[in-house]
Amino acid sequence: MASRPNILKIVKYYCLLNAELDRQGRPLSEWKRSSLKRIIAYNLYKRLVSHAKLRAALLSRRRIRRWHVRPIFRDRKLYGAWFTLIPIMRQSDPEEFYRFLRMTPACFDWLLNKVQPYIQKKSNRVSVSAGERLAVTLRYLASGDSQTSLSYLFRLSNQAISKIVTETTAAIWYKFPMRGSEFYNYKGTHSIILFAVADAKYKFIVADAGARGREGDSGVFSRSDFGKLFLDQKLALPPSVYNHTLKCYLPYVFVGDGAFPLNEHLLKPYEPGKKKDLKDEEVIFNYRLSRARRVVENSFGILSARFRILRHNSIASETLAQNIILSTCALHNLHLIREDSLPPQKKVYLPPGFTDSYRSNGVFKAGRWRKKVPTLENTIFRNLMNAEESCPSADSDPHHPALVRDNFMDLFLVKSLPWQWKHL
C-alpha cells in the first residue's frame, strides 16, 4: 500500500491541476477527471511494485556492500605516498628518493617510459597511473614490506597492491630479458632457486628462477635451458686462445663450485680424495679460483642488499615469487649499466667500497654489502660433501676437462701472485 505522504502528495497535485484549469476557463470534464485518476493510480501501483522488488532483491543478498571504495582509500590523492611523499623527495631530496625506491629520479623516469605501455590500464573509471604502479612495485622490492603495509602507505587496497606487483614485476622482467612441498629445501623452509651467471662487472648475463628448493645445484644446472645448451655444446662460445706462456690453447671457461660437473668450459675446484690430500699446486689453484668465484658471491650479495624483499620469507604465489626474483635481477643489471660510464664518486647503486676488494699485498677487504646483510652466510656456495672425483685419462685428449684444469693450474703457478703461497 502507498504511504500516507505519497497519497496526500498525489491528491495535492491533482487539486492544483483542477484549480489551474478552472482559472483558465477550461475545466476538466467528468470523463477526463476519471481517466486522470486511473492513470495516477496505475503509475503509483507500478512504482510501489518496483520498490517492493528492489527491497526483496536487497534483502536476498547474503552480504550488502557497505561501500564501493573504503573511506581510507578515497583520499588517496590527498594522503597517498605517490601524491605527497614521493614528489617532495623527488624535488628536494633525491638521496631519500633513492633510499625509498632504490632508484634515482632520472632512472625511474627512464624505466617508466619503457614499461608504461605494458602496465598502463585503460578504464572508464579513474585507474591507478603507470607511475604509481611502478613506485608501489619498487618500494615492495626495495623494502620487503608486506602488501598490507604498502596498502596503508599508498592508500590502495590489498587486492590492488597484489595485482599491481604481479603485473609490474612481470613487465620489468619481460622488458629486460637475459637469454609447495616440492620447494622444501635443506634449511627447512620452502623456496625456489635462482640459477645465474655473472660477468666480471657483477651483472647477471643468465638468470633462471623456478627450480624447486629441494633440488641440488647440479640438477638445477643440467635441467635449466642454459645448462642444456652448455652440455649439448650449443652456446657458440669463442674458440680457444693460444697461450704463449704455456705454449698451448686455453678455452674460455665458466667458474663454478664443486657441485657442478667438470667440463672443458667449466672450472671447478680440486677436491681431496678419501686417501689423499690436495697437492700444494692444487691448493693454489683453488685459491685463485675462489678469487674469481667471489665476483659471483658479490653479485648475489649486492642484489640482496639493495632489494630487501630477498632477505626474508615472503607470502607469494609461485608465479609472483619468480617475477620478484627475475625483476630484481633485471633492475640490478639496469643500475649497473646506467652507472657504468659514471666516475666512482657519482655512483649510488655500486659506490666505491661496496664490493669486496684486495689490497696490493693481497689482504682481503670485505665490501660494505656484507654489513648490510649481516645474516647472510659468508659464501653463497654450499659446503657440499667432498667426493672423490674419478676422471678418465686425459693424456690423449688435449680438450679433456681434467687437462684443461691442469693447464690453468700451471698458468696460476707460472703467473703467480706474490702472496698466494701464504694460503697453503
PDB file of C-alpha atoms in Angstrom, residues 140-321:
ATOM      1  CA  TYR A 140      57.861  -3.545  -2.371  1.00  0.00           C
ATOM      2  CA  LEU A 141      61.113  -4.899  -3.818  1.00  0.00           C
ATOM      3  CA  ALA A 142      63.340  -2.381  -2.039  1.00  0.00           C
ATOM      4  CA  SER A 143      61.856  -2.683   1.443  1.00  0.00           C
ATOM      5  CA  GLY A 144      60.348  -6.154   1.621  1.00  0.00           C
ATOM      6  CA  ASP A 145      57.351  -4.667   3.444  1.00  0.00           C
ATOM      7  CA  SER A 146      54.098  -6.608   3.444  1.00  0.00           C
ATOM      8  CA  GLN A 147      51.454  -5.732   0.904  1.00  0.00           C
ATOM      9  CA  THR A 148      49.191  -4.652   3.768  1.00  0.00           C
ATOM     10  CA  SER A 149      51.800  -2.099   4.857  1.00  0.00           C
ATOM     11  CA  LEU A 150      52.032  -0.775   1.291  1.00  0.00           C
ATOM     12  CA  SER A 151      48.252  -0.611   1.192  1.00  0.00           C
ATOM     13  CA  TYR A 152      48.237   1.946   4.016  1.00  0.00           C
ATOM     14  CA  LEU A 153      51.241   3.828   2.607  1.00  0.00           C
ATOM     15  CA  PHE A 154      49.834   4.286  -0.902  1.00  0.00           C
ATOM     16  CA  ARG A 155      46.127   4.195   0.084  1.00  0.00           C
ATOM     17  CA  LEU A 156      45.325   1.277  -2.212  1.00  0.00           C
ATOM     18  CA  SER A 157      43.502  -1.936  -1.367  1.00  0.00           C
ATOM     19  CA  ASN A 158      45.366  -5.174  -0.705  1.00  0.00           C
ATOM     20  CA  GLN A 159      43.830  -6.702  -3.820  1.00  0.00           C
ATOM     21  CA  ALA A 160      45.038  -3.784  -5.934  1.00  0.00           C
ATOM     22  CA  ILE A 161      48.560  -3.953  -4.450  1.00  0.00           C
ATOM     23  CA  SER A 162      48.808  -7.684  -5.139  1.00  0.00           C
ATOM     24  CA  LYS A 163      47.693  -7.321  -8.750  1.00  0.00           C
ATOM     25  CA  ILE A 164      49.944  -4.312  -9.371  1.00  0.00           C
ATOM     26  CA  VAL A 165      53.070  -6.055  -8.016  1.00  0.00           C
ATOM     27  CA  THR A 166      52.416  -9.240 -10.001  1.00  0.00           C
ATOM     28  CA  GLU A 167      51.822  -7.434 -13.298  1.00  0.00           C
ATOM     29  CA  THR A 168      54.608  -4.873 -12.942  1.00  0.00           C
ATOM     30  CA  THR A 169      57.344  -7.308 -11.913  1.00  0.00           C
ATOM     31  CA  ALA A 170      56.422  -9.454 -14.919  1.00  0.00           C
ATOM     32  CA  ALA A 171      56.606  -6.401 -17.199  1.00  0.00           C
ATOM     33  CA  ILE A 172      60.033  -5.414 -15.841  1.00  0.00           C
ATOM     34  CA  TRP A 173      61.466  -8.879 -16.407  1.00  0.00           C
ATOM     35  CA  TYR A 174      59.992  -9.475 -19.848  1.00  0.00           C
ATOM     36  CA  LYS A 175      61.041  -5.956 -20.891  1.00  0.00           C
ATOM     37  CA  PHE A 176      64.620  -6.778 -19.916  1.00  0.00           C
ATOM     38  CA  PRO A 177      65.094 -10.471 -20.788  1.00  0.00           C
ATOM     39  CA  MET A 178      68.572 -12.068 -20.368  1.00  0.00           C
ATOM     40  CA  ARG A 179      68.654 -15.010 -22.538  1.00  0.00           C
ATOM     41  CA  GLY A 180      54.603 -26.357  -2.036  1.00  0.00           C
ATOM     42  CA  SER A 181      56.367 -29.341  -0.663  1.00  0.00           C
ATOM     43  CA  GLU A 182      58.332 -29.766  -3.852  1.00  0.00           C
ATOM     44  CA  PHE A 183      60.002 -26.455  -2.950  1.00  0.00           C
ATOM     45  CA  TYR A 184      61.076 -27.630   0.543  1.00  0.00           C
ATOM     46  CA  ASN A 185      64.821 -27.024   0.919  1.00  0.00           C
ATOM     47  CA  TYR A 186      67.610 -28.284   3.147  1.00  0.00           C
ATOM     48  CA  LYS A 187      67.144 -25.349   5.567  1.00  0.00           C
ATOM     49  CA  GLY A 188      63.627 -26.458   6.475  1.00  0.00           C
ATOM     50  CA  THR A 189      61.803 -23.778   4.504  1.00  0.00           C
ATOM     51  CA  HIS A 190      60.092 -23.557   1.121  1.00  0.00           C
ATOM     52  CA  SER A 191      61.950 -21.788  -1.649  1.00  0.00           C
ATOM     53  CA  ILE A 192      62.721 -21.576  -5.324  1.00  0.00           C
ATOM     54  CA  ILE A 193      66.259 -21.441  -6.682  1.00  0.00           C
ATOM     55  CA  LEU A 194      67.858 -18.656  -8.664  1.00  0.00           C
ATOM     56  CA  PHE A 195      70.490 -20.012 -11.032  1.00  0.00           C
ATOM     57  CA  ALA A 196      72.559 -17.212 -12.531  1.00  0.00           C
ATOM     58  CA  VAL A 197      75.795 -16.483 -14.370  1.00  0.00           C
ATOM     59  CA  ALA A 198      77.566 -13.214 -13.544  1.00  0.00           C
ATOM     60  CA  ASP A 199      80.234 -11.387 -15.515  1.00  0.00           C
ATOM     61  CA  ALA A 200      83.288  -9.579 -14.154  1.00  0.00           C
ATOM     62  CA  LYS A 201      81.255  -6.399 -13.546  1.00  0.00           C
ATOM     63  CA  TYR A 202      78.677  -8.137 -11.317  1.00  0.00           C
ATOM     64  CA  LYS A 203      75.956  -8.171 -13.999  1.00  0.00           C
ATOM     65  CA  PHE A 204      73.805 -11.247 -14.492  1.00  0.00           C
ATOM     66  CA  ILE A 205      74.173 -12.466 -18.055  1.00  0.00           C
ATOM     67  CA  VAL A 206      71.985 -15.535 -17.421  1.00  0.00           C
ATOM     68  CA  ALA A 207      69.182 -15.845 -14.861  1.00  0.00           C
ATOM     69  CA  ASP A 208      66.803 -18.745 -14.347  1.00  0.00           C
ATOM     70  CA  ALA A 209      64.338 -18.899 -11.436  1.00  0.00           C
ATOM     71  CA  GLY A 210      61.739 -21.516 -10.643  1.00  0.00           C
ATOM     72  CA  ALA A 211      63.626 -24.685  -9.759  1.00  0.00           C
ATOM     73  CA  ARG A 212      62.386 -26.382  -6.586  1.00  0.00           C
ATOM     74  CA  GLY A 213      64.286 -25.655  -3.390  1.00  0.00           C
ATOM     75  CA  ARG A 214      64.898 -29.340  -2.714  1.00  0.00           C
ATOM     76  CA  GLU A 215      66.907 -29.810  -5.908  1.00  0.00           C
ATOM     77  CA  GLY A 216      70.696 -29.851  -5.893  1.00  0.00           C
ATOM     78  CA  ASP A 217      72.804 -27.326  -7.770  1.00  0.00           C
ATOM     79  CA  SER A 218      73.962 -29.855 -10.354  1.00  0.00           C
ATOM     80  CA  GLY A 219      70.385 -30.917 -11.062  1.00  0.00           C
ATOM     81  CA  VAL A 220      69.215 -27.320 -11.430  1.00  0.00           C
ATOM     82  CA  PHE A 221      72.092 -26.636 -13.812  1.00  0.00           C
ATOM     83  CA  SER A 222      71.515 -29.679 -16.012  1.00  0.00           C
ATOM     84  CA  ARG A 223      67.753 -29.065 -16.290  1.00  0.00           C
ATOM     85  CA  SER A 224      67.959 -25.321 -16.973  1.00  0.00           C
ATOM     86  CA  ASP A 225      67.812 -24.010 -20.525  1.00  0.00           C
ATOM     87  CA  PHE A 226      71.347 -22.673 -20.170  1.00  0.00           C
ATOM     88  CA  GLY A 227      72.619 -25.981 -18.808  1.00  0.00           C
ATOM     89  CA  LYS A 228      71.091 -27.942 -21.668  1.00  0.00           C
ATOM     90  CA  LEU A 229      72.685 -25.657 -24.241  1.00  0.00           C
ATOM     91  CA  PHE A 230      76.007 -25.794 -22.411  1.00  0.00           C
ATOM     92  CA  LEU A 231      76.110 -29.579 -22.088  1.00  0.00           C
ATOM     93  CA  ASP A 232      74.999 -30.030 -25.715  1.00  0.00           C
ATOM     94  CA  GLN A 233      77.754 -27.608 -26.829  1.00  0.00           C
ATOM     95  CA  LYS A 234      75.268 -25.228 -28.447  1.00  0.00           C
ATOM     96  CA  LEU A 235      76.322 -21.984 -26.748  1.00  0.00           C
ATOM     97  CA  ALA A 236      78.601 -20.907 -29.607  1.00  0.00           C
ATOM     98  CA  LEU A 237      81.415 -19.961 -27.232  1.00  0.00           C
ATOM     99  CA  PRO A 238      84.547 -18.220 -28.600  1.00  0.00           C
ATOM    100  CA  PRO A 239      87.310 -20.512 -29.841  1.00  0.00           C
ATOM    101  CA  SER A 240      90.287 -21.397 -27.658  1.00  0.00           C
ATOM    102  CA  VAL A 241      93.151 -18.889 -27.457  1.00  0.00           C
ATOM    103  CA  TYR A 242      96.810 -19.813 -27.733  1.00  0.00           C
ATOM    104  CA  ASN A 243      98.759 -19.081 -24.549  1.00  0.00           C
ATOM    105  CA  HIS A 244     102.402 -18.267 -25.258  1.00  0.00           C
ATOM    106  CA  THR A 245     103.467 -18.898 -21.661  1.00  0.00           C
ATOM    107  CA  LEU A 246     102.242 -22.483 -21.580  1.00  0.00           C
ATOM    108  CA  LYS A 247     102.518 -22.939 -25.349  1.00  0.00           C
ATOM    109  CA  CYS A 248      99.068 -24.487 -25.580  1.00  0.00           C
ATOM    110  CA  TYR A 249      95.484 -23.474 -26.303  1.00  0.00           C
ATOM    111  CA  LEU A 250      93.248 -22.467 -23.395  1.00  0.00           C
ATOM    112  CA  PRO A 251      89.462 -22.330 -23.803  1.00  0.00           C
ATOM    113  CA  TYR A 252      87.098 -19.706 -22.419  1.00  0.00           C
ATOM    114  CA  VAL A 253      85.628 -21.075 -19.199  1.00  0.00           C
ATOM    115  CA  PHE A 254      82.888 -20.516 -16.640  1.00  0.00           C
ATOM    116  CA  VAL A 255      83.767 -20.763 -12.952  1.00  0.00           C
ATOM    117  CA  GLY A 256      81.719 -22.915 -10.584  1.00  0.00           C
ATOM    118  CA  ASP A 257      81.978 -24.756  -7.292  1.00  0.00           C
ATOM    119  CA  GLY A 258      82.258 -28.446  -6.536  1.00  0.00           C
ATOM    120  CA  ALA A 259      78.580 -29.113  -7.234  1.00  0.00           C
ATOM    121  CA  PHE A 260      78.974 -28.539 -10.971  1.00  0.00           C
ATOM    122  CA  PRO A 261      80.361 -31.069 -13.449  1.00  0.00           C
ATOM    123  CA  LEU A 262      83.921 -30.625 -14.637  1.00  0.00           C
ATOM    124  CA  ASN A 263      83.889 -29.586 -18.270  1.00  0.00           C
ATOM    125  CA  GLU A 264      86.239 -28.206 -20.900  1.00  0.00           C
ATOM    126  CA  HIS A 265      84.449 -24.843 -20.474  1.00  0.00           C
ATOM    127  CA  LEU A 266      83.682 -25.058 -16.734  1.00  0.00           C
ATOM    128  CA  LEU A 267      86.330 -24.970 -13.994  1.00  0.00           C
ATOM    129  CA  LYS A 268      85.645 -26.349 -10.522  1.00  0.00           C
ATOM    130  CA  PRO A 269      87.980 -26.737  -7.521  1.00  0.00           C
ATOM    131  CA  TYR A 270      90.144 -29.747  -6.870  1.00  0.00           C
ATOM    132  CA  GLU A 271      88.623 -31.906  -4.165  1.00  0.00           C
ATOM    133  CA  PRO A 272      90.573 -34.115  -1.761  1.00  0.00           C
ATOM    134  CA  GLY A 273      90.001 -37.817  -2.138  1.00  0.00           C
ATOM    135  CA  LYS A 274      89.410 -40.388   0.557  1.00  0.00           C
ATOM    136  CA  LYS A 275      93.033 -41.490   0.586  1.00  0.00           C
ATOM    137  CA  LYS A 276      94.944 -38.372  -0.372  1.00  0.00           C
ATOM    138  CA  ASP A 277      95.130 -34.676   0.420  1.00  0.00           C
ATOM    139  CA  LEU A 278      95.430 -31.884  -2.088  1.00  0.00           C
ATOM    140  CA  LYS A 279      98.831 -31.069  -3.500  1.00  0.00           C
ATOM    141  CA  ASP A 280     100.294 -27.611  -2.958  1.00  0.00           C
ATOM    142  CA  GLU A 281      99.691 -26.580  -6.555  1.00  0.00           C
ATOM    143  CA  GLU A 282      96.069 -27.770  -6.319  1.00  0.00           C
ATOM    144  CA  VAL A 283      95.562 -25.628  -3.207  1.00  0.00           C
ATOM    145  CA  ILE A 284      96.938 -22.631  -5.108  1.00  0.00           C
ATOM    146  CA  PHE A 285      94.566 -23.350  -7.980  1.00  0.00           C
ATOM    147  CA  ASN A 286      91.591 -23.498  -5.596  1.00  0.00           C
ATOM    148  CA  TYR A 287      92.637 -20.188  -4.030  1.00  0.00           C
ATOM    149  CA  ARG A 288      92.881 -18.436  -7.386  1.00  0.00           C
ATOM    150  CA  LEU A 289      89.584 -19.953  -8.469  1.00  0.00           C
ATOM    151  CA  SER A 290      87.869 -18.768  -5.287  1.00  0.00           C
ATOM    152  CA  ARG A 291      89.029 -15.216  -6.026  1.00  0.00           C
ATOM    153  CA  ALA A 292      87.172 -15.395  -9.321  1.00  0.00           C
ATOM    154  CA  ARG A 293      84.105 -17.002  -7.717  1.00  0.00           C
ATOM    155  CA  ARG A 294      83.943 -14.137  -5.235  1.00  0.00           C
ATOM    156  CA  VAL A 295      82.657 -11.955  -8.093  1.00  0.00           C
ATOM    157  CA  VAL A 296      79.566 -14.138  -8.253  1.00  0.00           C
ATOM    158  CA  GLU A 297      79.194 -14.023  -4.482  1.00  0.00           C
ATOM    159  CA  ASN A 298      79.355 -10.230  -4.595  1.00  0.00           C
ATOM    160  CA  SER A 299      76.734 -10.120  -7.352  1.00  0.00           C
ATOM    161  CA  PHE A 300      74.244 -12.010  -5.200  1.00  0.00           C
ATOM    162  CA  GLY A 301      75.249 -10.006  -2.128  1.00  0.00           C
ATOM    163  CA  ILE A 302      74.671  -6.667  -3.861  1.00  0.00           C
ATOM    164  CA  LEU A 303      71.308  -7.905  -5.137  1.00  0.00           C
ATOM    165  CA  SER A 304      70.057  -8.920  -1.690  1.00  0.00           C
ATOM    166  CA  ALA A 305      71.479  -5.798  -0.026  1.00  0.00           C
ATOM    167  CA  ARG A 306      69.690  -3.453  -2.425  1.00  0.00           C
ATOM    168  CA  PHE A 307      66.389  -5.352  -2.683  1.00  0.00           C
ATOM    169  CA  ARG A 308      65.481  -6.424   0.825  1.00  0.00           C
ATOM    170  CA  ILE A 309      62.486  -8.428  -0.344  1.00  0.00           C
ATOM    171  CA  LEU A 310      65.057 -11.182  -0.989  1.00  0.00           C
ATOM    172  CA  ARG A 311      66.324 -11.177   2.594  1.00  0.00           C
ATOM    173  CA  HIS A 312      63.346 -12.748   4.337  1.00  0.00           C
ATOM    174  CA  ASN A 313      60.384 -15.013   3.777  1.00  0.00           C
ATOM    175  CA  SER A 314      57.603 -13.691   1.565  1.00  0.00           C
ATOM    176  CA  ILE A 315      53.965 -14.690   1.233  1.00  0.00           C
ATOM    177  CA  ALA A 316      53.654 -15.037  -2.527  1.00  0.00           C
ATOM    178  CA  SER A 317      52.461 -17.425  -5.175  1.00  0.00           C
ATOM    179  CA  GLU A 318      54.981 -19.365  -7.243  1.00  0.00           C
ATOM    180  CA  THR A 319      54.429 -17.029 -10.194  1.00  0.00           C
ATOM    181  CA  LEU A 320      54.869 -13.877  -8.100  1.00  0.00           C
ATOM    182  CA  ALA A 321      57.981 -15.300  -6.401  1.00  0.00           C
TER     183      ALA A 321
END
